[in-house]
XYZ file of C-alpha atoms in Angstrom:
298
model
C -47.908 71.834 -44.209
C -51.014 71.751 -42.205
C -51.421 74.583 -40.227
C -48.970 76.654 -42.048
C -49.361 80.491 -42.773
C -48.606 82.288 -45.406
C -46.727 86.058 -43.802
C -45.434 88.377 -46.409
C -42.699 89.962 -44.006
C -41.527 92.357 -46.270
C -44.252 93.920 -49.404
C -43.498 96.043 -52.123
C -40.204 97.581 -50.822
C -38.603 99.441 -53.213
C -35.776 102.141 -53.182
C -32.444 103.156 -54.956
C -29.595 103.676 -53.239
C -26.671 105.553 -54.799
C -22.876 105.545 -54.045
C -21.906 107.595 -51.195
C -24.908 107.883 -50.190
C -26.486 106.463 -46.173
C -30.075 105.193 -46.578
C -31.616 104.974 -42.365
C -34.097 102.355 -42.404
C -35.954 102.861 -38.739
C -39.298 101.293 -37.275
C -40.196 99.060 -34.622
C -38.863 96.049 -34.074
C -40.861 93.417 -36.162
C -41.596 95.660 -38.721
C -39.717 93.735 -41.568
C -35.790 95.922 -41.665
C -34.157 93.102 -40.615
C -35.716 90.730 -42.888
C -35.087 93.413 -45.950
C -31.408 92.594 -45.349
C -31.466 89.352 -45.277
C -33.066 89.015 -48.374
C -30.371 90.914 -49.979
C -27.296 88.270 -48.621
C -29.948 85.155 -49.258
C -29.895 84.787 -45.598
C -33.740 84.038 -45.548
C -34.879 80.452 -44.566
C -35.207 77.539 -46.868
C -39.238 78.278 -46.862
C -39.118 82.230 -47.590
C -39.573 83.064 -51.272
C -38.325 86.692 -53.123
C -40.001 88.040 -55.839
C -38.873 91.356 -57.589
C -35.316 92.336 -57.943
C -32.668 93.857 -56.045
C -29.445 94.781 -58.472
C -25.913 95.175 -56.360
C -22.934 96.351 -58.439
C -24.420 94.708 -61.372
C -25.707 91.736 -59.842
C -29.014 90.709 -58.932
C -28.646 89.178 -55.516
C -32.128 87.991 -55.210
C -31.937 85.950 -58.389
C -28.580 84.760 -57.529
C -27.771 80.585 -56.419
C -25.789 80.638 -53.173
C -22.512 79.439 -55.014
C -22.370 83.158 -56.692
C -23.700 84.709 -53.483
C -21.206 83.092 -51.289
C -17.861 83.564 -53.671
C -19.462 87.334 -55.468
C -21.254 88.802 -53.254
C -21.070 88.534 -49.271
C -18.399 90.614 -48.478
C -17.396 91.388 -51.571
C -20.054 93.039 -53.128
C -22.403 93.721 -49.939
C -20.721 93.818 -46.400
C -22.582 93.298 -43.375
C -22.955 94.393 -39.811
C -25.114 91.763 -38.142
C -27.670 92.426 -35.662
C -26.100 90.290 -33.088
C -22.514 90.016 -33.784
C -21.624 87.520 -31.097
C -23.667 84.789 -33.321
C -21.874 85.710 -35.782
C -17.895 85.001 -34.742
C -16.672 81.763 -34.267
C -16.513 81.106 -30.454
C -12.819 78.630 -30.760
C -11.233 81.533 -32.657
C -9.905 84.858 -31.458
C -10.335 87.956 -33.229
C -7.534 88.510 -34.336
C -7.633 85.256 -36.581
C -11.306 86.352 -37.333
C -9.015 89.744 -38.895
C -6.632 87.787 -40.442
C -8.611 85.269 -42.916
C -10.746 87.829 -43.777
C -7.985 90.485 -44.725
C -6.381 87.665 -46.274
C -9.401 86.122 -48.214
C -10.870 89.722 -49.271
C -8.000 91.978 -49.275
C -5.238 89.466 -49.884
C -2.958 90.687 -47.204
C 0.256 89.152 -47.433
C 1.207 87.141 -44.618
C 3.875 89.307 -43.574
C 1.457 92.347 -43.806
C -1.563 90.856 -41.594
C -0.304 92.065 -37.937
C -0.596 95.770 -39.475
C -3.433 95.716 -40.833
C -5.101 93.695 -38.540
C -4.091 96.311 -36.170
C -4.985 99.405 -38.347
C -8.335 97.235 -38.994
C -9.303 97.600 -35.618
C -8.378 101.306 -35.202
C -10.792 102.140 -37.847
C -13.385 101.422 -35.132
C -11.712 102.166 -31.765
C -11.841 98.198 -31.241
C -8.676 98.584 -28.321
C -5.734 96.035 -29.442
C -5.008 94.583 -26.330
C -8.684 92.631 -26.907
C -7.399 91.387 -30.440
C -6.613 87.766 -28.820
C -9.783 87.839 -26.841
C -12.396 85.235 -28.051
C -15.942 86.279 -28.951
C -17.074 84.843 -24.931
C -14.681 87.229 -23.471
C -15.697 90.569 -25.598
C -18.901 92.578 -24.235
C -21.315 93.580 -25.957
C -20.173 96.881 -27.137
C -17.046 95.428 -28.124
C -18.576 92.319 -30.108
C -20.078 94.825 -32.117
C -17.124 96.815 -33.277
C -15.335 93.647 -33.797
C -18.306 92.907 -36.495
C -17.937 96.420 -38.093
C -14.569 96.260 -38.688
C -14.942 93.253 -39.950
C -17.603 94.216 -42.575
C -15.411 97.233 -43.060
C -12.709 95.057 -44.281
C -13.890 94.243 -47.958
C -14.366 97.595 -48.653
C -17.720 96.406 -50.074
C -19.559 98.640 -52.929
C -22.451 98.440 -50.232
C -22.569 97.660 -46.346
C -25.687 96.491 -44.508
C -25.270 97.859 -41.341
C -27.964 95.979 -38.999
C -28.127 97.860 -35.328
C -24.671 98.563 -35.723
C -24.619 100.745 -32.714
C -26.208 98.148 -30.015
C -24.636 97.900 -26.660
C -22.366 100.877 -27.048
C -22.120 104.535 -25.366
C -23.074 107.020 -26.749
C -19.161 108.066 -27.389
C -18.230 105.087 -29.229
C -22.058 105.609 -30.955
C -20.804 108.782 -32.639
C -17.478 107.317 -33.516
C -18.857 104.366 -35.102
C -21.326 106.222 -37.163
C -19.098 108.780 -37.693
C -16.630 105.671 -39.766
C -19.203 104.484 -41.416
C -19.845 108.111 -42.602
C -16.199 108.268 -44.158
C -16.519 104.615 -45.517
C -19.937 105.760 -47.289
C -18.037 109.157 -48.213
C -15.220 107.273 -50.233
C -17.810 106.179 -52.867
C -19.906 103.541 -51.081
C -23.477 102.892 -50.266
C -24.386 102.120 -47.227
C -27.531 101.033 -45.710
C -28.322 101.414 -42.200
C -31.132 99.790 -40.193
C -31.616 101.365 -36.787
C -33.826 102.744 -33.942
C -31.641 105.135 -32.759
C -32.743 108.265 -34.518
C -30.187 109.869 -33.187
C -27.569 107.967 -34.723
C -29.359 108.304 -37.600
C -29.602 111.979 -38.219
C -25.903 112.224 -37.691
C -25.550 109.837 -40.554
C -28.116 109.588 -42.958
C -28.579 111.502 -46.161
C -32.278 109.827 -46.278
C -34.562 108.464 -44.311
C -37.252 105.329 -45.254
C -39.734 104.463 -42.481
C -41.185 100.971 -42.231
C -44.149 100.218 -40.824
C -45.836 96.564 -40.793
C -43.586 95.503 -43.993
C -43.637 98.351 -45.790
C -42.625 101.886 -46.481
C -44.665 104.294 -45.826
C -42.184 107.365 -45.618
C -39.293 108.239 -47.687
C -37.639 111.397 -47.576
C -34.673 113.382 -47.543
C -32.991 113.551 -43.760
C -32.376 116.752 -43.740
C -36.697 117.428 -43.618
C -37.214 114.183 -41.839
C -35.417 115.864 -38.693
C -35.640 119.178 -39.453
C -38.250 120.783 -41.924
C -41.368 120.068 -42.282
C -40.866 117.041 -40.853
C -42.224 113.774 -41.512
C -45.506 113.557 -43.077
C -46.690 110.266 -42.074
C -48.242 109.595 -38.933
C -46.411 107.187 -37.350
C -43.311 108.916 -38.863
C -43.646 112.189 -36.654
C -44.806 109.722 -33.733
C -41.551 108.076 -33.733
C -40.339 111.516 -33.565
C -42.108 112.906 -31.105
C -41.299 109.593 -28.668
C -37.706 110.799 -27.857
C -36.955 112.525 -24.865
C -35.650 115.438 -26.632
C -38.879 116.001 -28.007
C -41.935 115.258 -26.931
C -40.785 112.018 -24.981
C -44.752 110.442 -26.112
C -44.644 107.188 -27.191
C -46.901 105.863 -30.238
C -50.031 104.711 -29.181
C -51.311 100.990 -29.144
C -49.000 98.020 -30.506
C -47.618 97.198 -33.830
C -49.844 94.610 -35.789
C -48.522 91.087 -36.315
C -47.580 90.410 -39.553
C -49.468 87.638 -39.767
C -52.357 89.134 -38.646
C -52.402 92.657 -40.631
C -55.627 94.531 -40.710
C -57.159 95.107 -44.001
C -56.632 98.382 -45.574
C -53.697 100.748 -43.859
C -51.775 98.789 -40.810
C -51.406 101.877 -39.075
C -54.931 102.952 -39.225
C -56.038 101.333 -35.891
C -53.068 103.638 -33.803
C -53.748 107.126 -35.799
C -55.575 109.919 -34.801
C -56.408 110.902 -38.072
C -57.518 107.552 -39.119
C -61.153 107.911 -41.686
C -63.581 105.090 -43.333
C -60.847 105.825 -46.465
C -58.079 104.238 -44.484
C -60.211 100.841 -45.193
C -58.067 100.971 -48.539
C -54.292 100.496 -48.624
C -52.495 103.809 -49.367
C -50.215 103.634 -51.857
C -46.673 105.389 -51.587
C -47.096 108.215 -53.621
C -44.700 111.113 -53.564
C -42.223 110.004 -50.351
C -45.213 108.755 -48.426
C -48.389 106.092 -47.837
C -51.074 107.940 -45.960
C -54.498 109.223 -46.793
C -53.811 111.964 -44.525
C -50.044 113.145 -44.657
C -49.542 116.593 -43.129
C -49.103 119.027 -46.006
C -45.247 118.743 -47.274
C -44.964 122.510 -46.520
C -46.454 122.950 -43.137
């Protein structure tokens, strides 16, 4: 097509992710997280193209046509919490029907059985019953979203893509919803969780990957991401140091457009540590992608 560009979104991302473990994928927005889970449910656009692999309970879903991904894998195999959950229910239908075909189509919930655990469904993340005959116009925001976690919840999925999941609600019903999807990944699930709220995060995560411009650049365990040493990247510890808890200073400059990367590392043009050797990419290369990490001791 004339005119068209070529934007690699999402570049050499790679990562294992075991049961019962929580994986907190954080950055900017625009850096690519969302993307990474789409490619995972083959929710890209006709025009994106996957290379690499990405194996799911035995199942490569990047290779896979969307017969096998539809009938194997969405909500079977991988169970998602979509960024915006109010595109994502069927405005004509209320929730409870949304409850009830999928209990029924993943869980095979007798008929008999549905009000129960449509009910018990919806406890799992404080979604309040009287709302279960709502429709998806009359929910707010908060409560959109809970309807969409419970939902994912429902398939009991080997791993859950949890997208934002904690948009639009308190910070209450934050801690309550992480705190589920805690116990879900605790039972002997994976669970991958893309989020800015760091807070939410470190409540949750047993590690921590940082994306910056499409890529990692940091991956570590949570436990020294928050705590320490800390993170050794750059724009790691900057996101750090932006909440108001610490030092409440935001990152300077803007992130790059994807389309419009500079050569060499993408984060080079904000950091104070930047050198004529940040003109080359870094490679990730023990947990991290910087020329000049802070020392993983100090």
């Amino acid at each position: 097509m004339r005119g068209a560009r070529h934007i690699a979104a999402v570049t050499d991302a790679s990562f294992d992710l075991a049961a019962g473990e929580c994986l907190a994928l954080v950055g900017e927005s625009g850096c690519g997280k969302s993307v990474l889970a789409s490619a995972l449910l083959g929710l890209l656009p006709g025009n994106a193209e996957t290379a690499g692999s990405a194996v799911v309970d035995g199942i490569d879903v990047l290779a896979a046509d969307e017969r096998a991904l539809a009938r194997g894998v969405r909500g079977r195999r991988i169970g998602l919490v979509p960024q915006s959950p109010a595109a994502h229910l069927t405005p004509v239908r209320t929730v409870r029907a949304h409850f009830e075909e999928t209990l029924r189509a993943l869980s095979g919930t007798p008929r008999r059985e549905l009000r129960a655990a449509t009910e018990a469904a919806a406890a799992r993340v404080s979604f309040p019953p009287g709302h279960l005959d709502a429709y998806p116009h009359e929910l707010s925001g908060g409560l959109a979203q809970r309807a969409a976690t419970a939902l994912a919840l429902i398939g009991d999925a080997p791993l859950l893509l949890a997208d934002e999941p904690t948009t639009g609600l308190d910070r209450d019903l934050v801690d309550r919803t992480v705190d589920e999807l805690r116990r879900h990944t605790d039972d002997g699930r994976a669970l991958l969780m893309i989020t800015h709220d760091l807070a939410a995060a470190e409540r949750i995560a047993d590690r921590v990957a940082v994306m910056y411009a499409g890529r990692i650049v940091e991956l570590t365990g949570a436990s020294a991401f928050f705590g320490s040493p800390g993170p050794r990247h750059p724009y790691a510890r900057g996101l750090l140091a932006a909440l108001p808890e610490r030092d409440f200073t935001p990152v300077p400059g803007m992130p790059p457009e994807l389309g419009d990367l500079p050569g060499g590392c993408a984060f080079a043009p904000r950091c104070a540590s930047a050198t004529g050797v940040c003109g080359t990419p870094p490679a990730l290369t023990a947990g991290v992608a910087c020329h000049h990490p802070a020392a993983p001791h100090g």
